[in-house]
Short mmCIF file of C-alpha atoms and ligand atoms in Angstrom, two decimals:
data_model
loop_
_atom_site.label_atom_id
_atom_site.label_comp_id
_atom_site.label_asym_id
_atom_site.label_seq_id
_atom_site.Cartn_x
_atom_site.Cartn_y
_atom_site.Cartn_z
CA MET A 293 -181.18 16.33 -7.99
CA ASN A 294 -182.24 12.72 -8.48
CA LEU A 295 -183.96 10.59 -5.82
CA LYS A 296 -180.84 8.49 -5.14
CA LYS A 297 -178.73 11.56 -4.22
CA ARG A 298 -181.53 13.00 -2.11
CA ILE A 299 -181.88 9.78 -0.12
CA VAL A 300 -178.10 9.55 0.46
CA ILE A 301 -177.79 13.23 1.51
CA TRP A 302 -180.80 12.98 3.85
CA TYR A 303 -179.49 9.75 5.36
CA THR A 304 -175.92 11.16 5.80
CA LEU A 305 -177.17 14.37 7.44
CA TRP A 306 -179.20 12.34 9.90
CA THR A 307 -176.20 10.08 10.65
CA LEU A 308 -174.07 13.21 11.28
CA LEU A 309 -176.71 14.71 13.54
CA LEU A 310 -177.18 11.47 15.45
CA THR A 311 -173.42 10.99 15.85
CA ALA A 312 -173.08 14.57 17.22
CA ILE A 313 -175.99 14.05 19.66
CA ILE A 314 -174.63 10.70 20.87
CA PHE A 315 -171.17 12.21 21.23
CA LEU A 316 -172.43 15.18 23.26
CA LEU A 317 -174.57 12.97 25.49
CA PHE A 318 -171.61 10.69 26.11
CA PHE A 319 -169.36 13.59 26.83
CA SER A 320 -171.66 15.32 29.31
CA PHE A 321 -172.37 12.02 31.03
CA SER A 322 -168.70 11.10 31.45
CA ASN A 323 -167.90 14.65 32.54
CA THR A 324 -170.50 14.50 35.31
CA LEU A 325 -169.29 11.06 36.35
CA SER A 326 -165.63 12.11 36.50
CA ILE A 327 -166.41 15.22 38.64
CA ARG A 328 -168.49 13.10 40.96
CA SER A 329 -165.72 10.52 41.41
CA LEU A 330 -163.11 13.28 41.82
CA ARG A 331 -165.19 14.91 44.62
CA HIS A 332 -165.34 11.55 46.30
CA ASP A 333 -161.57 10.99 45.91
CA VAL A 334 -160.75 14.48 47.26
CA GLU A 335 -162.99 13.88 50.29
CA GLU A 336 -161.34 10.52 50.93
CA ALA A 337 -157.79 11.96 50.57
CA LEU A 338 -158.63 14.78 53.00
CA SER A 339 -159.94 12.44 55.70
CA ASP A 340 -157.00 10.01 55.19
CA SER A 341 -154.50 12.84 55.39
CA SER A 342 -156.12 14.44 58.46
CA SER A 343 -155.54 11.20 60.37
CA LEU A 344 -151.80 11.39 59.61
CA ILE A 345 -151.18 14.79 61.31
CA ARG A 346 -149.74 14.50 64.80
CA ILE A 347 -149.47 17.28 67.40
CA SER A 348 -146.48 16.85 69.58
CA ASP A 349 -145.26 19.54 72.03
CA GLY A 350 -147.96 21.89 70.76
CA ARG A 351 -146.49 21.68 67.24
CA LEU A 352 -147.92 20.09 64.11
CA ASN A 353 -146.04 17.09 62.82
CA PHE A 354 -146.40 16.10 59.09
CA PHE A 355 -143.97 13.24 58.85
CA LYS A 356 -146.03 10.68 57.03
CA LEU A 357 -148.04 13.14 54.94
CA ASP A 358 -147.58 13.28 51.15
CA GLU A 359 -147.88 16.63 49.32
CA VAL A 360 -149.46 14.91 46.32
CA ASP A 361 -151.56 11.79 46.73
CA ASP A 362 -152.74 10.24 43.48
CA GLY A 363 -153.16 13.63 41.75
CA ILE A 364 -154.72 15.26 44.81
CA TYR A 365 -152.76 18.08 46.44
CA ILE A 366 -152.68 18.22 50.20
CA SER A 367 -151.72 21.53 51.88
CA VAL A 368 -151.99 22.94 55.39
CA TYR A 369 -152.38 26.65 56.23
CA ASP A 370 -152.47 28.48 59.56
CA GLU A 371 -155.42 30.80 60.35
CA ASP A 372 -153.65 33.75 58.61
CA GLY A 373 -153.34 31.81 55.40
CA THR A 374 -149.64 31.06 55.64
CA LEU A 375 -148.69 27.80 53.96
CA LEU A 376 -147.39 25.41 56.58
CA PHE A 377 -147.25 22.27 54.43
CA GLY A 378 -147.55 21.43 50.75
CA ARG A 379 -146.75 23.12 47.47
CA PRO A 380 -147.73 26.73 46.85
CA ASN A 381 -150.52 27.06 44.26
CA ALA A 382 -151.53 30.58 43.21
CA THR A 383 -155.04 29.51 42.17
CA ILE A 384 -156.14 27.75 45.28
CA ASP A 385 -154.11 29.65 47.85
CA SER A 386 -156.19 32.78 47.17
CA VAL A 387 -159.51 31.01 47.92
CA PRO A 388 -160.75 31.78 51.45
CA TYR A 389 -160.98 28.81 53.82
CA ARG A 390 -164.31 27.40 54.79
CA GLU A 391 -165.30 23.98 56.11
CA GLY A 392 -166.58 21.64 53.38
CA GLN A 393 -166.29 21.17 49.60
CA ARG A 394 -166.76 23.56 46.67
CA LEU A 395 -166.14 23.71 42.93
CA LEU A 396 -163.98 26.41 41.40
CA GLN A 397 -164.16 27.09 37.66
CA THR A 398 -160.93 28.30 36.08
CA ILE A 399 -159.79 28.48 32.49
CA ASP A 400 -157.89 25.23 32.96
CA GLY A 401 -160.94 23.30 34.17
CA THR A 402 -162.77 22.70 37.41
CA TRP A 403 -160.95 22.66 40.77
CA VAL A 404 -162.46 20.49 43.46
CA LEU A 405 -161.49 21.97 46.86
CA SER A 406 -162.24 20.64 50.28
CA ASP A 407 -161.22 22.33 53.55
CA MET A 408 -161.08 20.91 57.03
CA MET A 409 -160.44 22.89 60.25
CA MET A 410 -158.23 21.09 62.71
CA ALA A 411 -156.18 22.18 65.74
CA GLY A 412 -156.10 25.84 64.71
CA CYS A 413 -155.09 25.26 61.13
CA TYR A 414 -156.79 24.40 57.81
CA MET A 415 -156.07 21.30 55.83
CA ARG A 416 -157.01 21.59 52.14
CA ALA A 417 -157.26 18.83 49.56
CA SER A 418 -157.51 19.99 45.94
CA SER A 419 -157.54 18.47 42.52
CA LEU A 420 -158.02 19.83 39.01
CA GLN A 421 -160.40 18.20 36.62
CA SER A 422 -159.01 19.05 33.20
CA SER A 423 -161.13 21.36 31.07
CA ILE A 424 -163.75 20.02 28.66
CA TYR A 425 -161.33 20.55 25.79
CA ALA A 426 -158.57 18.71 27.57
CA VAL A 427 -160.90 15.78 28.27
CA LEU A 428 -162.02 15.87 24.68
CA ALA A 429 -158.43 15.93 23.53
CA SER A 430 -157.32 13.04 25.66
CA ASP A 431 -160.29 10.62 25.81
CA TYR A 432 -162.33 11.51 22.80
CA LEU A 433 -159.77 12.56 20.24
CA PRO A 434 -159.48 9.10 18.58
CA LEU A 435 -163.26 8.97 18.49
CA LEU A 436 -163.48 12.48 17.07
CA ILE A 437 -160.98 11.54 14.36
CA ALA A 438 -162.75 8.25 13.61
CA ALA A 439 -166.30 9.75 13.52
CA PRO A 440 -166.00 11.46 10.07
CA PHE A 441 -164.68 8.17 8.66
CA PHE A 442 -167.63 6.29 10.10
CA VAL A 443 -170.04 8.84 8.63
CA LEU A 444 -168.19 8.61 5.29
CA ILE A 445 -168.29 4.80 5.31
CA SER A 446 -171.98 4.84 6.22
CA ALA A 447 -172.71 7.41 3.47
CA LEU A 448 -170.80 5.35 0.89
CA GLY A 449 -172.44 2.12 2.04
CA GLY A 450 -175.84 3.84 1.89
CA TYR A 451 -175.06 5.13 -1.58
CA PHE A 452 -174.17 1.66 -2.90
CA ILE A 453 -177.21 0.03 -1.32
CA VAL A 454 -179.49 2.74 -2.74
CA LYS A 455 -177.80 2.43 -6.13
CA LYS A 456 -178.25 -1.36 -6.13
CA SER A 457 -181.85 -1.11 -4.98
CA PHE A 458 -182.61 1.35 -7.72
CA SER A 459 -180.94 -0.64 -10.47
CA PRO A 460 -184.04 -2.82 -11.22
CA LEU A 461 -186.05 0.37 -11.47
CA GLU A 462 -183.51 1.78 -13.92
CA ASP A 463 -183.58 -1.52 -15.89
CA LEU A 464 -187.34 -1.31 -15.88
CA ILE A 465 -187.29 2.25 -17.25
CA ALA A 466 -184.71 1.26 -19.90
CA THR A 467 -186.70 -1.86 -20.94
CA ALA A 468 -189.98 0.04 -20.97
CA SER A 469 -188.40 2.74 -23.20
CA GLU A 470 -186.92 0.07 -25.50
CA ILE A 471 -190.33 -1.59 -25.80
CA ALA A 472 -192.02 1.75 -26.39
CA GLY A 473 -189.46 2.51 -29.10
CA GLY A 474 -189.26 -0.84 -30.86
CA ARG A 475 -192.50 -2.60 -29.73
CA ASP A 476 -190.46 -5.69 -28.87
CA LEU A 477 -192.47 -7.41 -26.14
CA SER A 478 -190.12 -10.40 -25.97
CA LYS A 479 -187.63 -8.46 -23.80
CA ARG A 480 -187.44 -9.45 -20.13
CA LEU A 481 -185.82 -7.96 -17.03
CA ASP A 482 -183.01 -9.59 -15.13
CA THR A 483 -184.40 -11.31 -12.05
CA SER A 484 -181.08 -11.99 -10.31
CA SER A 485 -181.04 -8.79 -8.21
CA SER A 486 -182.14 -8.22 -4.60
CA THR A 487 -185.44 -9.62 -3.27
CA GLU A 488 -187.44 -6.44 -3.83
CA GLY A 489 -185.79 -5.90 -7.24
CA ARG A 490 -186.50 -9.54 -8.16
CA MET A 491 -190.15 -9.19 -7.16
CA LEU A 492 -190.51 -5.99 -9.21
CA ALA A 493 -188.71 -7.55 -12.22
CA SER A 494 -190.83 -10.77 -11.99
CA ALA A 495 -194.05 -8.76 -11.78
CA PHE A 496 -192.99 -6.66 -14.77
CA ASN A 497 -191.90 -9.80 -16.67
CA SER A 498 -195.17 -11.55 -16.06
CA MET A 499 -197.05 -8.44 -17.19
CA LEU A 500 -194.91 -8.40 -20.33
CA SER A 501 -195.60 -12.09 -20.95
CA ARG A 502 -199.33 -11.49 -20.65
CA LEU A 503 -199.15 -8.46 -22.99
CA ASP A 504 -196.99 -10.42 -25.41
CA GLU A 505 -199.44 -13.34 -25.34
CA SER A 506 -202.47 -11.15 -25.80
CA PHE A 507 -200.86 -9.24 -28.69
CA ARG A 508 -199.88 -12.54 -30.27
CA LYS A 509 -203.42 -13.85 -29.91
CA GLU A 510 -204.86 -10.66 -31.30
CA LYS A 511 -202.54 -10.87 -34.29
CA GLU A 512 -203.38 -14.54 -34.84
CA PHE A 513 -207.07 -13.69 -34.59
CA THR A 514 -206.82 -10.90 -37.16
CA ASP A 515 -204.76 -13.13 -39.52
CA ASP A 516 -207.23 -15.98 -39.17
CA ALA A 517 -210.22 -13.71 -39.60
CA SER A 518 -208.82 -12.13 -42.77
CA HIS A 519 -207.90 -15.57 -44.07
CA GLU A 520 -211.41 -16.93 -43.41
CA LEU A 521 -213.07 -13.90 -45.02
CA ARG A 522 -210.82 -14.02 -48.07
CA THR A 523 -212.11 -17.47 -49.17
CA PRO A 524 -215.84 -16.56 -49.53
CA VAL A 525 -214.92 -13.20 -51.07
CA ALA A 526 -212.76 -15.02 -53.66
CA VAL A 527 -215.59 -17.51 -54.38
CA ILE A 528 -218.16 -14.70 -54.71
CA LYS A 529 -215.88 -12.79 -57.12
CA ALA A 530 -215.16 -15.87 -59.23
CA GLU A 531 -218.83 -16.93 -59.35
CA GLY A 532 -219.90 -13.37 -60.17
CA GLU A 533 -217.45 -13.16 -63.08
CA TYR A 534 -218.55 -16.63 -64.29
CA ALA A 535 -222.22 -15.58 -64.15
CA LEU A 536 -221.43 -12.41 -66.14
CA SER A 537 -219.65 -14.42 -68.80
CA SER A 538 -222.47 -16.97 -69.06
CA LEU A 539 -225.47 -14.65 -69.20
CA ASP A 540 -226.94 -16.70 -72.02
CA ASP A 541 -227.00 -19.91 -69.98
CA LYS A 542 -229.75 -19.48 -67.37
CA VAL A 543 -228.90 -22.69 -65.49
CA GLU A 544 -225.25 -21.75 -65.12
CA VAL A 545 -226.19 -18.22 -63.97
CA GLU A 546 -228.64 -19.66 -61.42
CA GLU A 547 -226.02 -22.06 -60.08
CA ALA A 548 -223.43 -19.28 -59.78
CA LEU A 549 -225.93 -16.98 -58.02
CA SER A 550 -226.92 -19.66 -55.51
CA THR A 551 -223.22 -20.25 -54.73
CA ILE A 552 -222.85 -16.50 -54.22
CA VAL A 553 -225.84 -16.45 -51.84
CA ARG A 554 -224.45 -19.46 -49.92
CA GLU A 555 -221.03 -17.86 -49.55
CA ALA A 556 -222.60 -14.55 -48.58
CA ASP A 557 -224.56 -16.41 -45.88
CA ARG A 558 -221.34 -17.98 -44.66
CA MET A 559 -219.63 -14.61 -44.56
CA ASN A 560 -222.60 -13.23 -42.70
CA ARG A 561 -222.36 -15.97 -40.07
CA LEU A 562 -218.65 -15.48 -39.76
CA ILE A 563 -218.93 -11.70 -39.39
CA SER A 564 -221.67 -12.02 -36.73
CA SER A 565 -219.56 -14.53 -34.78
CA LEU A 566 -216.52 -12.23 -35.00
CA LEU A 567 -218.61 -9.29 -33.90
CA ALA A 568 -220.08 -11.24 -30.98
CA LEU A 569 -216.65 -12.46 -29.86
CA SER A 570 -215.11 -9.00 -30.13
CA ARG A 571 -218.02 -7.45 -28.17
CA SER A 572 -217.67 -10.18 -25.57
CA ASP A 573 -213.91 -9.38 -25.31
CA LYS A 574 -214.67 -5.71 -24.85
CA GLY A 575 -217.43 -6.53 -22.35
CA THR A 576 -220.08 -4.83 -24.49
CA LEU A 577 -221.98 -7.94 -25.54
CA LYS A 578 -225.45 -7.63 -24.14
CA VAL A 579 -226.47 -10.62 -21.99
CA ASP A 580 -230.22 -10.62 -21.45
CA LYS A 581 -230.61 -13.03 -18.53
CA LYS A 582 -234.01 -14.11 -17.38
CA MET A 583 -235.68 -17.20 -15.95
CA PHE A 584 -236.89 -19.47 -18.72
CA SER A 585 -237.88 -23.08 -19.18
CA LEU A 586 -234.80 -24.87 -20.50
CA SER A 587 -236.92 -28.03 -20.97
CA SER A 588 -239.28 -26.24 -23.42
CA LEU A 589 -236.40 -24.62 -25.32
CA LEU A 590 -234.57 -27.89 -25.75
CA CYS A 591 -237.74 -29.70 -26.87
CA VAL A 592 -238.17 -27.18 -29.71
CA ILE A 593 -234.48 -27.49 -30.64
CA ALA A 594 -234.67 -31.31 -30.49
CA GLU A 595 -237.55 -31.28 -32.92
CA GLU A 596 -235.89 -29.01 -35.45
CA MET A 597 -232.42 -30.50 -35.25
CA GLY A 598 -233.87 -34.03 -35.22
CA GLU A 599 -235.36 -33.31 -38.65
CA ILE A 600 -232.00 -32.14 -40.02
CA ALA A 601 -230.25 -35.24 -38.59
CA LYS A 602 -232.88 -37.55 -40.11
CA GLU A 603 -232.39 -35.89 -43.51
CA LYS A 604 -228.76 -36.94 -43.22
CA ALA A 605 -229.80 -40.55 -42.36
CA LEU A 606 -228.67 -40.16 -38.74
CA THR A 607 -230.55 -41.52 -35.73
CA PHE A 608 -231.50 -38.72 -33.35
CA SER A 609 -232.82 -39.47 -29.86
CA SER A 610 -233.64 -37.03 -27.08
CA HIS A 611 -234.24 -37.44 -23.31
CA ILE A 612 -235.28 -34.15 -21.88
CA GLU A 613 -236.25 -33.86 -18.22
CA ASN A 614 -239.36 -31.76 -17.60
CA ASP A 615 -239.61 -28.58 -15.58
CA VAL A 616 -235.99 -27.55 -15.69
CA SER A 617 -235.67 -23.76 -15.61
CA VAL A 618 -232.54 -21.67 -15.53
CA PHE A 619 -231.62 -17.99 -15.27
CA ALA A 620 -229.61 -17.19 -18.40
CA ASP A 621 -229.76 -15.60 -21.86
CA GLU A 622 -232.21 -17.87 -23.73
CA ASP A 623 -231.06 -16.91 -27.25
CA MET A 624 -227.43 -17.48 -26.35
CA ILE A 625 -228.12 -20.89 -24.78
CA ALA A 626 -230.14 -21.85 -27.87
CA ARG A 627 -227.27 -20.80 -30.11
CA ALA A 628 -224.72 -22.81 -28.11
CA VAL A 629 -226.88 -25.98 -28.08
CA VAL A 630 -227.67 -25.74 -31.82
CA ASN A 631 -223.95 -25.38 -32.43
CA LEU A 632 -223.15 -28.53 -30.46
CA ILE A 633 -225.83 -30.54 -32.33
CA ASN A 634 -224.66 -29.13 -35.70
CA ASN A 635 -221.15 -30.33 -34.88
CA ALA A 636 -222.46 -33.77 -33.84
CA ILE A 637 -224.24 -33.96 -37.21
CA SER A 638 -221.16 -32.78 -39.16
CA PHE A 639 -218.74 -35.16 -37.44
CA SER A 640 -220.95 -38.25 -37.32
CA LYS A 641 -220.17 -41.36 -39.26
CA PRO A 642 -222.65 -42.36 -41.98
CA SER A 643 -225.86 -43.72 -40.29
CA GLY A 644 -224.48 -42.74 -36.94
CA SER A 645 -226.60 -41.78 -33.95
CA ILE A 646 -226.87 -38.68 -31.88
CA SER A 647 -228.23 -38.59 -28.36
CA PHE A 648 -229.46 -35.31 -26.91
CA SER A 649 -230.39 -35.02 -23.22
CA LEU A 650 -231.20 -32.73 -20.31
CA LYS A 651 -231.04 -33.73 -16.66
CA LYS A 652 -230.58 -32.11 -13.26
CA GLU A 653 -227.48 -33.09 -11.27
CA ASN A 654 -225.76 -31.48 -8.24
CA GLY A 655 -227.57 -28.18 -8.61
CA HIS A 656 -226.81 -27.95 -12.34
CA ALA A 657 -228.84 -28.45 -15.52
CA LEU A 658 -226.69 -30.76 -17.73
CA VAL A 659 -227.31 -30.47 -21.45
CA SER A 660 -225.38 -33.10 -23.32
CA VAL A 661 -224.93 -33.90 -26.97
CA ALA A 662 -223.36 -37.32 -27.63
CA ASP A 663 -222.41 -38.79 -30.99
CA ASP A 664 -220.69 -41.95 -32.16
CA GLY A 665 -218.78 -40.05 -34.83
CA ILE A 666 -215.09 -39.56 -35.58
CA GLY A 667 -214.13 -38.47 -32.08
CA ILE A 668 -211.35 -36.07 -31.13
CA ARG A 669 -207.74 -36.89 -30.18
CA LYS A 670 -206.60 -35.98 -26.63
CA GLU A 671 -204.16 -33.29 -27.89
CA ASP A 672 -206.90 -31.66 -29.97
CA GLN A 673 -209.45 -31.70 -27.16
CA GLU A 674 -207.57 -28.86 -25.43
CA ARG A 675 -207.53 -26.71 -28.56
CA ILE A 676 -210.98 -27.15 -30.11
CA PHE A 677 -212.36 -24.26 -28.02
CA ASP A 678 -209.69 -21.89 -29.44
CA ARG A 679 -210.81 -19.41 -31.99
CA PHE A 680 -210.46 -20.65 -35.62
CA TYR A 681 -209.16 -24.04 -34.53
CA GLN A 682 -210.24 -26.86 -36.80
CA VAL A 683 -208.86 -30.39 -36.48
CA ASP A 684 -209.36 -31.24 -40.14
CA LYS A 685 -210.00 -28.14 -42.21
CA ALA A 686 -210.67 -30.11 -45.42
CA ARG A 687 -213.59 -31.94 -43.80
CA THR A 688 -215.50 -28.78 -42.87
CA SER A 689 -214.74 -26.36 -45.67
CA SER A 690 -217.95 -24.42 -44.97
CA SER A 691 -217.21 -23.72 -41.31
CA SER A 692 -214.68 -21.46 -39.65
CA GLY A 693 -213.68 -23.01 -36.34
CA LEU A 694 -215.45 -20.25 -34.39
CA GLY A 695 -218.42 -22.40 -33.26
CA LEU A 696 -216.96 -23.90 -30.07
CA ALA A 697 -215.12 -20.67 -29.21
CA MET A 698 -218.54 -19.01 -29.24
CA VAL A 699 -220.06 -21.83 -27.13
CA LYS A 700 -217.29 -21.36 -24.56
CA GLU A 701 -217.83 -17.60 -24.51
CA ILE A 702 -221.60 -18.04 -24.11
CA ALA A 703 -221.00 -20.50 -21.24
CA SER A 704 -218.74 -18.11 -19.41
CA LEU A 705 -221.06 -15.12 -19.95
CA ASN A 706 -223.91 -17.16 -18.43
CA GLY A 707 -221.98 -18.66 -15.50
CA ALA A 708 -222.03 -22.06 -17.17
CA GLU A 709 -219.32 -24.50 -18.19
CA ILE A 710 -218.65 -26.57 -21.32
CA LYS A 711 -216.77 -29.87 -21.23
CA VAL A 712 -215.86 -32.50 -23.78
CA GLU A 713 -215.19 -36.23 -23.39
CA SER A 714 -214.13 -38.04 -26.47
CA GLU A 715 -212.49 -41.23 -27.74
CA TYR A 716 -210.81 -40.91 -31.10
CA GLY A 717 -212.79 -43.00 -33.63
CA GLU A 718 -215.54 -43.75 -31.10
CA GLY A 719 -217.45 -40.54 -30.64
CA SER A 720 -217.73 -37.44 -28.45
CA VAL A 721 -219.90 -36.08 -25.66
CA PHE A 722 -220.22 -32.32 -25.14
CA THR A 723 -221.80 -31.26 -21.87
CA LEU A 724 -223.02 -27.77 -21.07
CA SER A 725 -223.57 -27.38 -17.38
CA ILE A 726 -225.71 -24.44 -16.28
CA PRO A 727 -226.15 -23.74 -12.54
CA LEU A 728 -229.78 -23.94 -11.49
CA LYS A 729 -229.40 -21.07 -9.03
CA ASN A 730 -227.63 -18.66 -11.37
CA PHE A 731 -228.70 -15.34 -9.82
P1 LIG B 936 -216.21 -25.76 -36.83
O1 LIG B 936 -216.75 -24.51 -37.38
O2 LIG B 936 -215.03 -26.31 -37.54
O3 LIG B 936 -217.26 -26.78 -36.50
P2 LIG B 936 -215.99 -25.62 -34.06
O4 LIG B 936 -215.33 -24.58 -33.21
O5 LIG B 936 -217.43 -25.84 -33.83
O6 LIG B 936 -215.62 -25.25 -35.49
O7 LIG B 936 -215.21 -26.95 -33.81
C1 LIG B 936 -213.78 -26.95 -33.82
C2 LIG B 936 -213.27 -28.30 -34.20
O8 LIG B 936 -213.60 -29.25 -33.17
C3 LIG B 936 -213.88 -28.85 -35.42
O9 LIG B 936 -213.19 -28.44 -36.56
C4 LIG B 936 -213.78 -30.36 -35.23
O10 LIG B 936 -212.52 -30.82 -35.63
C5 LIG B 936 -213.84 -30.52 -33.72
N1 LIG B 936 -215.17 -30.98 -33.31
C6 LIG B 936 -216.21 -30.23 -32.81
N2 LIG B 936 -217.28 -30.99 -32.50
C7 LIG B 936 -216.93 -32.28 -32.82
C8 LIG B 936 -217.59 -33.52 -32.70
N3 LIG B 936 -218.83 -33.63 -32.22
N4 LIG B 936 -216.90 -34.62 -33.07
C9 LIG B 936 -215.65 -34.55 -33.54
N5 LIG B 936 -214.98 -33.39 -33.68
C10 LIG B 936 -215.59 -32.27 -33.29
#
């Protein structure tokens, strides 16, 4: 039996039970009340009637007395039990007389009797409270007939509400099965149902969107990676074949071999970046954080990179504040900074200048690399940190677009942040901000 049916049956049984309990409580309460009011009425009728009996010439006179007063029988008996006034009644006539009130249970119901001794005779007031079944039949019959309809309506209503509440769950199961069967993550659930259903559907939809997005990114990443690896492999193959066909020409062979080595280096760099990014994604990239002098590290980098910049006829200046230490992975920070300076060199204009600096500001060590090169358009600034994104692929045929993605990953692994400010055609400033208290 499914959950829907179980809920409805459970709920209907409880409604039935509750209705029966309420009904019985009502019945016993109204029964008690009606007996109480009947006892009161009988008492009142007896005292009213007793005041109407007159004794004249030693005889009882019943002129103004009614035999039946508002459903209450009035009768008068002498001491031997002979009926002097009123209607004969086999049930109550046989009950011995005694001052006061009593209840008499018969198959018809409950008799309320009250006797009063006066001037050598008994006056009796009596009334029958109809049996439980008679009361039920008269007062509660419409209710008894209506009760099963109420229970039925409540069961049906409950069934429809449960059915409606479960429909997003059923949609969810159907959509999940469709996705499992066809791997189509673009499917979404209908969010127009009840509040809870809408919340469930929206949560499921946003999970699907995230899965869809991450699968799309993964696919893009794999496509880009294979594309990037195909180029050096093709060059290596072509150069190898060329070298084999020109074995007699030492110069040509040397040239082909050096191209092969260069492309192999490029592939090596690419593969290490891919490996590092994938380890970082999986959370298995080892981050060896320790306290180190950032000032000393940057001085060494400035010297080495300054040489490379000068070789390319670029002006390289550095302003590095002393005694700045941070808690981070030194190798990773070095890799990120070298990457930023390499980019500044690659994207500089001829005889351009690069400014490299380190300063402390607001509890952070700010490492910035500024160039007056080609600059980056606003729309590209948001995408340059994406994996494999290159603004102008033709300009940097030897790179892969993984450099800044790696810098961003390094920054986040070390609690740092990377920002870019750039004017197209004017130059760019990349700033790596590392918190000074990073532990
Ligand atoms: P690449 O391997 O192409 O250098 P990066 O991820 O390091 O990859 O950079 C992504 C893109 O960002 C580059 O292709 C380039 O278009 C742009 N870029 C990065 N640094 C600079 C810079 N200093 N000046 C202008 N453009 C830059």
